[in-house]
Coordinates of C-alpha atoms in Angstrom, one line a residue:
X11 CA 0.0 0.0 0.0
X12 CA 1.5 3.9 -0.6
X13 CA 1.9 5.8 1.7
X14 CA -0.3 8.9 2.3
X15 CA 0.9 11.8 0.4
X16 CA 4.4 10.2 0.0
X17 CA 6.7 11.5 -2.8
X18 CA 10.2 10.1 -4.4
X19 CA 13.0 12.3 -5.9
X20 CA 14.8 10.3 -8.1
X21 CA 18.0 12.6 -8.6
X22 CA 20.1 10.9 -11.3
X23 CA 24.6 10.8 -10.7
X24 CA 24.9 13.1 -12.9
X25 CA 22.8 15.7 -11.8
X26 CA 24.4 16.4 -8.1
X27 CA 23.0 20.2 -8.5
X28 CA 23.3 22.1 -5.2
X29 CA 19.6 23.4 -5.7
X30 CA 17.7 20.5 -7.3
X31 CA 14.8 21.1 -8.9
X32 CA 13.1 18.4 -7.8
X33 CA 13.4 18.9 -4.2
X34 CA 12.1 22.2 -4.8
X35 CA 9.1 21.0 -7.0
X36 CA 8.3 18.4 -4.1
X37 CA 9.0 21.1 -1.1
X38 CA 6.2 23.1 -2.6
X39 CA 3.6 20.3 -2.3
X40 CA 5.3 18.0 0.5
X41 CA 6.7 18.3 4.0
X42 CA 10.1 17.2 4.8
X43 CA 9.2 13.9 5.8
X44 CA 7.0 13.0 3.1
X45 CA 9.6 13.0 0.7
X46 CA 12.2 10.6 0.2
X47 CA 15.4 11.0 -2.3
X48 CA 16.8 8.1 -4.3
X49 CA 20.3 7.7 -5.8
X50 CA 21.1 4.5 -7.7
X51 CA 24.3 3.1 -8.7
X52 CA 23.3 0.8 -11.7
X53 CA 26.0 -2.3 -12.1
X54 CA 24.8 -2.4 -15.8
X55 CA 25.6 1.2 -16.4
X56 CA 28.6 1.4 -14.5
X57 CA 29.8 -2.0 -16.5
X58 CA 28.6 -0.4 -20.0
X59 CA 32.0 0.8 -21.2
X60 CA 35.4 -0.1 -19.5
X61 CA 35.2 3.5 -18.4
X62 CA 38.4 5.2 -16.8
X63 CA 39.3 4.2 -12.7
X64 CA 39.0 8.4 -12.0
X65 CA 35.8 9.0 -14.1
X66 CA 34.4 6.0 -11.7
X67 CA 35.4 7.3 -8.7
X68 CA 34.7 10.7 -9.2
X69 CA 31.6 10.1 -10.3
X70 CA 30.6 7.4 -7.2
X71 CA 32.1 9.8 -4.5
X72 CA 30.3 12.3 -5.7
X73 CA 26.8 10.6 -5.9
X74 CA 27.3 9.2 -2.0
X75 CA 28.9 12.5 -1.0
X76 CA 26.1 14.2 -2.5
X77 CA 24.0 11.5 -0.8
X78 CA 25.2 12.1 2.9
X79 CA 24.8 15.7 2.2
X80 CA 21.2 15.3 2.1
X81 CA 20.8 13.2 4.8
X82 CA 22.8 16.1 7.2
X83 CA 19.8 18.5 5.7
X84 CA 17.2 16.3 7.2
X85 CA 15.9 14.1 4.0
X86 CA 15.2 10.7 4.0
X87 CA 17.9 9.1 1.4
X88 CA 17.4 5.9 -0.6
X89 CA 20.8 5.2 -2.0
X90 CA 20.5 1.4 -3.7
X91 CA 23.4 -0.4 -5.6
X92 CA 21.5 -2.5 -8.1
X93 CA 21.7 -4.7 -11.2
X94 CA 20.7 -2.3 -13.5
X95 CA 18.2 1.2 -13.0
X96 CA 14.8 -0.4 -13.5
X97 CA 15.7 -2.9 -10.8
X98 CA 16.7 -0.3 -8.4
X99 CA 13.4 2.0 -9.3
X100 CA 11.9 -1.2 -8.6
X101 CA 13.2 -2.2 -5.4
X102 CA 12.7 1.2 -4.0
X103 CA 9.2 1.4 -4.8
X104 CA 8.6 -2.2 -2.8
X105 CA 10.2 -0.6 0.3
X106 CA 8.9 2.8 0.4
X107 CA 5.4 2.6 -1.7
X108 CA 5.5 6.2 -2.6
X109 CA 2.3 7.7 -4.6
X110 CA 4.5 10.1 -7.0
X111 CA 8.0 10.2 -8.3
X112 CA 9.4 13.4 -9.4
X113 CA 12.7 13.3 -11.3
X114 CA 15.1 15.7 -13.8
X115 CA 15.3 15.1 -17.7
X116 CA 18.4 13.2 -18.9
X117 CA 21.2 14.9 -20.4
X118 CA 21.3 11.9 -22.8
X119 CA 19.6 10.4 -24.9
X120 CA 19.1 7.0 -23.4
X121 CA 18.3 8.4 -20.8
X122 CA 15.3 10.5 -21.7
X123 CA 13.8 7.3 -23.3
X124 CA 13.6 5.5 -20.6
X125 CA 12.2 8.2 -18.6
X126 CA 9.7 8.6 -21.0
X127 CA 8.0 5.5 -20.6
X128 CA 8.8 4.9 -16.8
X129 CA 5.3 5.6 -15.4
X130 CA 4.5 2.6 -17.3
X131 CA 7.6 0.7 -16.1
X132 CA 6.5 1.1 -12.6
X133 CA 2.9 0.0 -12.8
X134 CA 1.7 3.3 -13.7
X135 CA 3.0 5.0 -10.7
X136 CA 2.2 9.0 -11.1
X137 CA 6.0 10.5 -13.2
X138 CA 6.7 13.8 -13.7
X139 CA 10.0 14.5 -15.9
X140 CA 10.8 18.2 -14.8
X141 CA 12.9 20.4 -17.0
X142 CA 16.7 19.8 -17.3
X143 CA 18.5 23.3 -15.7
X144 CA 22.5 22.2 -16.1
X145 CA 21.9 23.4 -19.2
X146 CA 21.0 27.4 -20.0
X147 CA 19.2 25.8 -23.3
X148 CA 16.7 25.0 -20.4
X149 CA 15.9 29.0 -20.0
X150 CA 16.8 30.4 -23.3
X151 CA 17.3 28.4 -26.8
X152 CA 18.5 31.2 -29.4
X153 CA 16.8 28.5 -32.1
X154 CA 14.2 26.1 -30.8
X155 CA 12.7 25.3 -34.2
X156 CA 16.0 24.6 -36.0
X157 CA 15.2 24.0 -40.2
X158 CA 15.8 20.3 -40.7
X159 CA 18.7 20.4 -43.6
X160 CA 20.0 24.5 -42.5
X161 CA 23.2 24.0 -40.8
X162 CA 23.6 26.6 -38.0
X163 CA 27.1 28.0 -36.8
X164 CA 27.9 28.2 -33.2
X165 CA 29.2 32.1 -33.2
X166 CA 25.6 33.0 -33.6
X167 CA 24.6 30.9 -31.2
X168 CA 27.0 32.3 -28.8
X169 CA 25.8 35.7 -29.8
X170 CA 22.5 34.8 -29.0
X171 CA 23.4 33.2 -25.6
X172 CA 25.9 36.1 -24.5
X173 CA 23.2 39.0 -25.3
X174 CA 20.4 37.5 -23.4
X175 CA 22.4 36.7 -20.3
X176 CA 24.0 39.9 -20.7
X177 CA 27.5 38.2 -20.4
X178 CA 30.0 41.1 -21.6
X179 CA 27.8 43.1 -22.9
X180 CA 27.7 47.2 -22.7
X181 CA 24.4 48.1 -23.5
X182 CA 23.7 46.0 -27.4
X183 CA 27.1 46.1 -27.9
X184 CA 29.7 43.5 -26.6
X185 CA 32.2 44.7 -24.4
X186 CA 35.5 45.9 -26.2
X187 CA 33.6 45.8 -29.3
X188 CA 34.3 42.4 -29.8
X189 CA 32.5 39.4 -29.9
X190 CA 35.1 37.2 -30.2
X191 CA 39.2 37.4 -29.5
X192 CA 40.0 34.1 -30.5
X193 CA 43.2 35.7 -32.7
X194 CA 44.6 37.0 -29.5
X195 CA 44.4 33.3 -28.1
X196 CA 47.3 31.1 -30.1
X197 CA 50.5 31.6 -28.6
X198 CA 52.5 28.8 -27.8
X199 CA 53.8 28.2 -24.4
X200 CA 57.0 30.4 -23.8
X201 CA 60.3 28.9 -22.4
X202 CA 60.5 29.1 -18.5
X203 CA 57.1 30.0 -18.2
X204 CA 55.7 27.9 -15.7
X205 CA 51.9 27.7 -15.1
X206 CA 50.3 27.0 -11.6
X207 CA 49.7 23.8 -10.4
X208 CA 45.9 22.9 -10.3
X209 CA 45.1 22.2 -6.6
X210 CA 44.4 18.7 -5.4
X211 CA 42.0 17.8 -2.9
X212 CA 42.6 14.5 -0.3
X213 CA 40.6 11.4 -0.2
X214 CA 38.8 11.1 3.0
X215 CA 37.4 7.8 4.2
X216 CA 34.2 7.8 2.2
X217 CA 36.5 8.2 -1.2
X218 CA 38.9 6.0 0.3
X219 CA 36.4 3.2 0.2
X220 CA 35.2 4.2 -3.4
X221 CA 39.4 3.7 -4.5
X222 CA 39.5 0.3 -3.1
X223 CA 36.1 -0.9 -4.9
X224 CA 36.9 0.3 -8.3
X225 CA 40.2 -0.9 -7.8
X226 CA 38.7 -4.1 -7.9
X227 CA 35.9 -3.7 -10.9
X228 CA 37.1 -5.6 -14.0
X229 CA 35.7 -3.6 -16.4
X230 CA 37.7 -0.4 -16.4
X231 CA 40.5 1.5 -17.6
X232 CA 43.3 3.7 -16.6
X233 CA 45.4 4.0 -13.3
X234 CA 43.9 4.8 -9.4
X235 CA 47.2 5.7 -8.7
X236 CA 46.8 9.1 -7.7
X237 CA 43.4 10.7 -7.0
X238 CA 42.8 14.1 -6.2
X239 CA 39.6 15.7 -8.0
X240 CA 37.2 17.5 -6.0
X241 CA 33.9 15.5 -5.3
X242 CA 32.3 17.4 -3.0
X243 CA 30.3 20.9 -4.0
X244 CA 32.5 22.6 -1.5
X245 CA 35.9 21.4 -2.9
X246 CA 34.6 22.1 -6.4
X247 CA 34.2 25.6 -5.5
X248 CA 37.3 25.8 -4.2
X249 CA 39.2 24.3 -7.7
X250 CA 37.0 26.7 -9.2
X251 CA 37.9 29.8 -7.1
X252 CA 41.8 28.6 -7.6
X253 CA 41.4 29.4 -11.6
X254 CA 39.9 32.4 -11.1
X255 CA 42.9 33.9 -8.4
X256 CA 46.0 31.9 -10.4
X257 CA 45.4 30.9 -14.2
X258 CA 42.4 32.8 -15.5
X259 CA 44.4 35.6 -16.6
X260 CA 46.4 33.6 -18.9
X261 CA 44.3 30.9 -20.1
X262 CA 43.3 32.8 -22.8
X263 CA 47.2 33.7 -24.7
X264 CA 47.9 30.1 -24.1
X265 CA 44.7 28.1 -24.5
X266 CA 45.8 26.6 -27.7
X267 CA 49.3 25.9 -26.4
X268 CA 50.6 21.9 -25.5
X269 CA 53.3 21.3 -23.7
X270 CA 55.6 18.0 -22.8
X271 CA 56.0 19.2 -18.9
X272 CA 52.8 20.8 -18.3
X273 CA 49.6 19.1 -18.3
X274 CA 46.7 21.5 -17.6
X275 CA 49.1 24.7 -18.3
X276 CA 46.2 27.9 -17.6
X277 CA 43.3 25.5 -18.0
X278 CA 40.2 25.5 -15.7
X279 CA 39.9 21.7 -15.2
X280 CA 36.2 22.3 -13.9
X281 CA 34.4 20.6 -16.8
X282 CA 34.2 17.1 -14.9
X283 CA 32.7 19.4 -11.8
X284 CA 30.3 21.1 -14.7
X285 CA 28.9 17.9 -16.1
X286 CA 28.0 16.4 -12.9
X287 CA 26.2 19.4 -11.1
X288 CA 28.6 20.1 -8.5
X289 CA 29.3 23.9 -10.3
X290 CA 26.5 25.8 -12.3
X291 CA 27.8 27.5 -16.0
X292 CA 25.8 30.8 -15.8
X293 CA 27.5 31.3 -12.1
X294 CA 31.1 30.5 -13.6
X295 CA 30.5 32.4 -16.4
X296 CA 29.3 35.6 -14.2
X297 CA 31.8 35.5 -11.8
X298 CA 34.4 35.0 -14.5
X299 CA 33.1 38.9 -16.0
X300 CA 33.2 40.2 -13.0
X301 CA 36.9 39.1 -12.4
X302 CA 37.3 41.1 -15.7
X303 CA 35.3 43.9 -14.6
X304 CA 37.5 43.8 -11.5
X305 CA 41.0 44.2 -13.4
X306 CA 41.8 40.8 -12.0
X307 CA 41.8 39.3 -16.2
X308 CA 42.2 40.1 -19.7
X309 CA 39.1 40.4 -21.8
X310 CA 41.0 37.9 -24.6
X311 CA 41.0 35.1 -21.7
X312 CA 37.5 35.9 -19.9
X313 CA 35.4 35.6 -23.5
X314 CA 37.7 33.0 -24.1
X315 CA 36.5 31.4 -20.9
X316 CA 32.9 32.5 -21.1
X317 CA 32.5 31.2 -25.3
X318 CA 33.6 27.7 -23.7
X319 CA 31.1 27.9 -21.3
X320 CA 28.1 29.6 -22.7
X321 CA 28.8 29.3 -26.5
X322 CA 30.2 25.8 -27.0
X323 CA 29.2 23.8 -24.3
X324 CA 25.3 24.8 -24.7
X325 CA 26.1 24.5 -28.8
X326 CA 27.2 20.8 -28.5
X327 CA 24.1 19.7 -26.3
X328 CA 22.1 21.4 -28.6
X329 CA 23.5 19.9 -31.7
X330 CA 23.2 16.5 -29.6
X331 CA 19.7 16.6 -29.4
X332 CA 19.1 17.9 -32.4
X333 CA 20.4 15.1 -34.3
X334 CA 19.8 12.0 -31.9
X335 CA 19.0 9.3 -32.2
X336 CA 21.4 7.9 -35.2
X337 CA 24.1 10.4 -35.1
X338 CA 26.8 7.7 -33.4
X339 CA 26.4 6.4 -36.9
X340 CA 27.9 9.1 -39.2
X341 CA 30.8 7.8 -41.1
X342 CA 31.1 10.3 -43.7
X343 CA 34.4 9.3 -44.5
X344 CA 33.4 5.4 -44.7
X345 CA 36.1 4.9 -43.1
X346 CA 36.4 1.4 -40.8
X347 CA 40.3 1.1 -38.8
X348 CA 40.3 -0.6 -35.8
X349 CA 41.6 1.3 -33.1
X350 CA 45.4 1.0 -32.7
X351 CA 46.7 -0.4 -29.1
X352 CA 48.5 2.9 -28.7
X353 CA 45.5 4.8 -27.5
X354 CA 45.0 1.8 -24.7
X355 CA 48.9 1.0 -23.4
X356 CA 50.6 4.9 -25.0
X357 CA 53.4 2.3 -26.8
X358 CA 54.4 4.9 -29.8
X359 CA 57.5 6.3 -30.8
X360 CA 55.4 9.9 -32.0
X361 CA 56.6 11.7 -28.9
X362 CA 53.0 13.7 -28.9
X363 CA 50.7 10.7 -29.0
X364 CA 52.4 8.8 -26.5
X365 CA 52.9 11.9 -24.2
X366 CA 49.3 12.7 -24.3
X367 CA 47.5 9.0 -24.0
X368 CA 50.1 8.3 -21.2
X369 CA 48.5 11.2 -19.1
X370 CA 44.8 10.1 -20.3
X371 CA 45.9 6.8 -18.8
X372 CA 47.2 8.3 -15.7
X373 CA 44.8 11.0 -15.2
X374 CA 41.9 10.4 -17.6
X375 CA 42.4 14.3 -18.9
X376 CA 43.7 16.1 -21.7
X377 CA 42.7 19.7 -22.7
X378 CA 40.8 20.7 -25.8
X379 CA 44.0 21.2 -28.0
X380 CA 45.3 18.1 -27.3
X381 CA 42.2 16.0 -28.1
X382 CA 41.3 17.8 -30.9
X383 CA 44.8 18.6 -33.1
X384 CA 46.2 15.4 -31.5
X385 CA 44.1 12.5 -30.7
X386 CA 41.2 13.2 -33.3
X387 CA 43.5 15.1 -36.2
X388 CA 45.4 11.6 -36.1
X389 CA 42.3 9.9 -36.1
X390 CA 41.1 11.5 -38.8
X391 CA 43.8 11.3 -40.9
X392 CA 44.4 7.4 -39.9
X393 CA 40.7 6.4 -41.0
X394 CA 40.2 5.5 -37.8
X395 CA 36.7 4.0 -37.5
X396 CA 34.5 6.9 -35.8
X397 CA 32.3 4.8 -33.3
X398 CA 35.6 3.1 -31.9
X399 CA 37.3 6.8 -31.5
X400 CA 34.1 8.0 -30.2
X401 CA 34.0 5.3 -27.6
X402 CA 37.0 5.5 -26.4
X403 CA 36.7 9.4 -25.7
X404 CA 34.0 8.0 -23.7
X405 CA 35.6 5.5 -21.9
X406 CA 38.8 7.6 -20.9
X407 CA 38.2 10.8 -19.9
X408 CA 36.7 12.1 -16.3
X409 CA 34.4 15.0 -18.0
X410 CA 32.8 12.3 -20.6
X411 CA 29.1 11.8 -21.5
X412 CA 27.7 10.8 -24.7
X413 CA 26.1 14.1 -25.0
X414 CA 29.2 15.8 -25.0
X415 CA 31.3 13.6 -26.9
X416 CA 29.4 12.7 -29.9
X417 CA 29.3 16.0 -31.0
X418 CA 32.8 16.8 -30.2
X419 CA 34.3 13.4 -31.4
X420 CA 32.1 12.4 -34.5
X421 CA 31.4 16.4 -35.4
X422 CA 34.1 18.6 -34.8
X423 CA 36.8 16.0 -34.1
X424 CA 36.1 13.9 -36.9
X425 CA 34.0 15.4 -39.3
X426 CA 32.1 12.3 -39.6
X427 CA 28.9 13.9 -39.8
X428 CA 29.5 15.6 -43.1
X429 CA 29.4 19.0 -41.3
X430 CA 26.2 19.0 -38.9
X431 CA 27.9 20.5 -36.1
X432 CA 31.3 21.9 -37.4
X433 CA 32.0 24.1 -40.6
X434 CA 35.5 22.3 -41.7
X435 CA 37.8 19.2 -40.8
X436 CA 40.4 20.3 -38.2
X437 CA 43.4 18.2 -40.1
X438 CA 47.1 19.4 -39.3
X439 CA 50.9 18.1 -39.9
X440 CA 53.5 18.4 -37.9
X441 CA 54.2 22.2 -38.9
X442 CA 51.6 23.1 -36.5
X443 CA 52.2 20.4 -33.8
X444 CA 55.9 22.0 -33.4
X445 CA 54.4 25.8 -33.6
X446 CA 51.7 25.4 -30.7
X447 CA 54.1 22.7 -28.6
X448 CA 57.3 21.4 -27.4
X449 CA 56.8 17.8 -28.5
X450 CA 58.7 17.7 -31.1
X451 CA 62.1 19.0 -30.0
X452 CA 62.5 15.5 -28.3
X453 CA 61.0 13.3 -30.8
X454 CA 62.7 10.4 -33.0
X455 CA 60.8 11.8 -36.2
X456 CA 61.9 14.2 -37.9
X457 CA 59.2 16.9 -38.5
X458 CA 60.1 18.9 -41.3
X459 CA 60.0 15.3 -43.5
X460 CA 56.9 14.8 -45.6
X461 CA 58.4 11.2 -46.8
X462 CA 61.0 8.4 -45.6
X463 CA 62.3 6.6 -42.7
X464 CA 62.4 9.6 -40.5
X465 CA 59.1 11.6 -41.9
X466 CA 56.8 12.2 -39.0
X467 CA 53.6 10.0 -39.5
X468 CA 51.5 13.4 -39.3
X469 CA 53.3 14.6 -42.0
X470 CA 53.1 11.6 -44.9
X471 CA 49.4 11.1 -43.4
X472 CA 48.2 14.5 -43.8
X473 CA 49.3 14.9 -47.4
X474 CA 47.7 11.7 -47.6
X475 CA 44.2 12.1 -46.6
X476 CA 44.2 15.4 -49.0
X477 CA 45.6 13.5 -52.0
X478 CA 42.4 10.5 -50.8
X479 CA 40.0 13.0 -50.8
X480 CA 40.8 16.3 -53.1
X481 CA 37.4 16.4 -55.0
X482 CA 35.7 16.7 -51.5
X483 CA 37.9 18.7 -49.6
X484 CA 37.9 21.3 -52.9
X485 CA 34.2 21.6 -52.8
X486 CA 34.5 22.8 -48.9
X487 CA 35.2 26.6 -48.8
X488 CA 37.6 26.2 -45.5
X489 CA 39.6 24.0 -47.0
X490 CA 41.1 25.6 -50.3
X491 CA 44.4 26.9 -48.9
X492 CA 45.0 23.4 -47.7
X493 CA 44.3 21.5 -51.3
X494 CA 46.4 24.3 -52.8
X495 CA 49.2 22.8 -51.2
X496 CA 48.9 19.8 -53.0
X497 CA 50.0 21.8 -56.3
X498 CA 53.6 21.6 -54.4
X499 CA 53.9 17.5 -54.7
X500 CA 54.8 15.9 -57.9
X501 CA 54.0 12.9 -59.6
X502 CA 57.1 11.2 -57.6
X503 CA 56.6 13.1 -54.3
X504 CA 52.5 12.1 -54.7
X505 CA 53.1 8.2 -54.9
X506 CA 55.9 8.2 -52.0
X507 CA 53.6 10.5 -49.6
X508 CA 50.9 7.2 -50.6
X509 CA 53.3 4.7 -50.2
X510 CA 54.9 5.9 -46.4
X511 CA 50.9 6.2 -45.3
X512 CA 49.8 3.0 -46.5
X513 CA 52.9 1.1 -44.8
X514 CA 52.3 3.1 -41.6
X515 CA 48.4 2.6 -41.1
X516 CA 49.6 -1.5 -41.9
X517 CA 51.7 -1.1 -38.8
X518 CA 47.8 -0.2 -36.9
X519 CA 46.7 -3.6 -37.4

């Protein structure tokens, strides 16, 4: 039998929001100990991908952090391990026989089906799906009835974002006069400039215990040898608070920049904080302005910081949505490669490549840069089957969710969806690698080599995939300068740049 005027919040792990709206939709109708919250930790989702040893942790101190944090605020918490979600939904509804459940749209896409049907899952228990408020899209959407084949471009969207939350704005006008200072925000990394160290936060018991069980889960990836990320709201604020006093000011010169010794350089590291609800983006965004307004930053590195934010971040969920379901499929290269060991065990002589999977191994991060002129451009230029790339994004960094990866991966990363989400394939040798980096000083390849024993990969590759697909790429307006290039190869130079590519992709299995 349910009880009298008894109400569950289902709050889902990736939704640890300080202000839920779901506790405040059943405050309004429900006293305190009429409501119970639930928190599940589904086996079957936790087991879906070999996800990264941080990503798990993170994400499981976080949910029973989250969890106890309730609990001291007076609620009644239901936190159930179970075999899969429906089980635990299940379970909970045996022992506490609510009337209602109240719960917050998915981010993803799975996940929004199955909420969509779960009042019938549940014996037709009363289910109300509230809006989803990580996301600004939830309170402003600059194009919510998008044309089906017009492609939209993300400064416009940004536009549209920054002028109705008045982010940088003087009056109509952007502040500076500006929208955008990307141009001020390529610079390499200059010698003996050291950037600050991102602050580290201590396991306490709770985490301690979260360590030791996904040390033992079978299905994952990546090393537990040195957690530190923030799991808490409190500590999140803190790493957040840290970027703002010590690398904001810089992050935007250098936001392109890579660099052998120096990880996370000016970066904020608070995206794996942003995706699970443990920091807001119109509050980091706001308090970001006003450390501009304050003479504390640069206007290059706050829009910089604020685009990211505001502009991208909403862009990609947007674009996700839009195109879901069917958009993991895009292949518009028809391309099929297996994925190469290297991105699993870092064992590669490019200095770069192995640099950069050996920290996603140890640390389950790698800025933007990095995955996208690095992992992806090699990718790309590899014919590297675009699910298997895709999934391994997924599976190896700590900020990862299908709803931000497929877009980034497939779309901008990739260009497997023919252009739905980004206006040109992002392909680059070894010219830029070495401009925007240090990798290459200490490299066995030799970078300035477009063919032989010696030639970087990135090199013979890139000339490559433009000599595969010229009468594409010369039909894309973005990419003329780089087909133009090809009028420097000749009939010789053509077949060896063919010949070094094939024999290195037969060396990727």
């Amino acid at each position: 039998m349910t009880q009298p005027n008894r109400i569950t919040v289902w709050i889902l792990g990736d939704q640890l929001l300080a202000e839920h709206p779901s506790l405040a939709a059943a405050r309004e109708a429900h006293a305190p100990s009429e409501i119970c919250v639930l928190l599940i930790e589904s086996g079957q989702r936790l087991a879906r991908h070999p996800y990264h040893r941080q990503k798990l942790v993170l994400l499981l101190s976080a949910m029973r952090h989250y969890a106890a944090r309730l609990e001291s605020q007076g609620y009644t918490v239901d936190y159930r391990k179970a075999d899969d979600t429906l089980a635990g939904l299940r379970d909970h509804l045996d022992a506490f026989r609510p009337n209602r459940l109240v719960t917050m749209q998915a981010s993803e896409h799975r996940g929004r089906r199955f909420q969509a049907g779960l009042s019938e899952k549940l014996g037709g228990l009363p289910v109300a799906v509230l809006p989803n408020t990580q996301f600004l899209l939830g309170r402003f959407n600059p194009i919510p009835n998008p044309e089906p084949e017009k492609r939209y471009v993300m400064e416009h969207f940004y536009r549209a974002m920054r002028t109705h939350f008045g982010l940088l704005m003087d009056g109509d006008e952007p502040t500076g006069g500006e929208w955008n200072y990307d141009k001020e925000n390529r610079k390499p990394l200059p010698k003996g400039l050291a950037p600050p160290e991102v602050p580290g936060f201590e396991a306490d018991e709770l985490t301690s215990e979260v360590i030791e069980e996904v040390r033992r889960m079978p299905n994952a990836s990546g090393s537990l040898d040195d957690f530190h990320l923030a799991v808490t709201h409190h500590d999140a604020e803190a790493a957040f608070e840290d970027f703002l006093a010590h690398r904001l000011a810089d992050f935007g010169p250098y936001e392109d920049a890579m660099s052998r010794e120096h990880a996370t350089l000016f970066h904020s590291v608070i995206s794996p904080y942003l995706n699970l609800g443990l920091l807001e983006p119109l509050d980091l965004a706001q308090r970001a302005e006003a450390a501009y307004r304050a003479g504390r930053a640069p206007i290059n590195s706050v829009e910089g910081f604020i685009r990211q934010v505001i502009g991208w971040r909403e862009y990609i969920y947007w674009q996700y949505h839009r195109w879901m379901p069917g958009y993991l499929e895009n292949n518009f290269w028809d391309v099929d490669r297996s994925l190469p060991e290297m991105f699993w065990d870092a064992e590669t002589e490019m200095n770069c490549l192995a640099t950069v999977f050996r920290r996603v191994i140890d640390t389950g991060y790698a800025h933007h840069i990095e995955r996208l002129m690095l992992v992806s451009n090699f990718s790309l230029l590899a014919g590297l089957s675009p699910r298997q790339v895709h999934d391994w994004f997924l599976c190896s960094f700590i900020d990862a969710y299908e709803w931000v990866m497929a877009p980034n991966v497939i779309g901008m990363g990739l260009y497997a969806d023919g252009g739905l989400v980004s206006t040109k394939p992002y392909i680059a040798s070894a010219n830029y690698i070495h401009r925007m980096s240090d990798y290459c000083g200490s490299c066995s390849y030799d970078r300035k080599a477009r063919t032989g024993p010696q030639a970087c990969p990135f090199n013979y590759l890139y000339w490559n995939f433009l000599l595969e697909y010229e009468g594409l790429l010369r039909g894309q307006p973005r990419m003329g300068r780089n087909v133009l290039g090809l009028r420097y190869l000749d009939g010789p130079e053509r077949l060896r740049v063919r010949q070094d590519a094939a024999a290195f992709l037969d060396t990727l299995g």
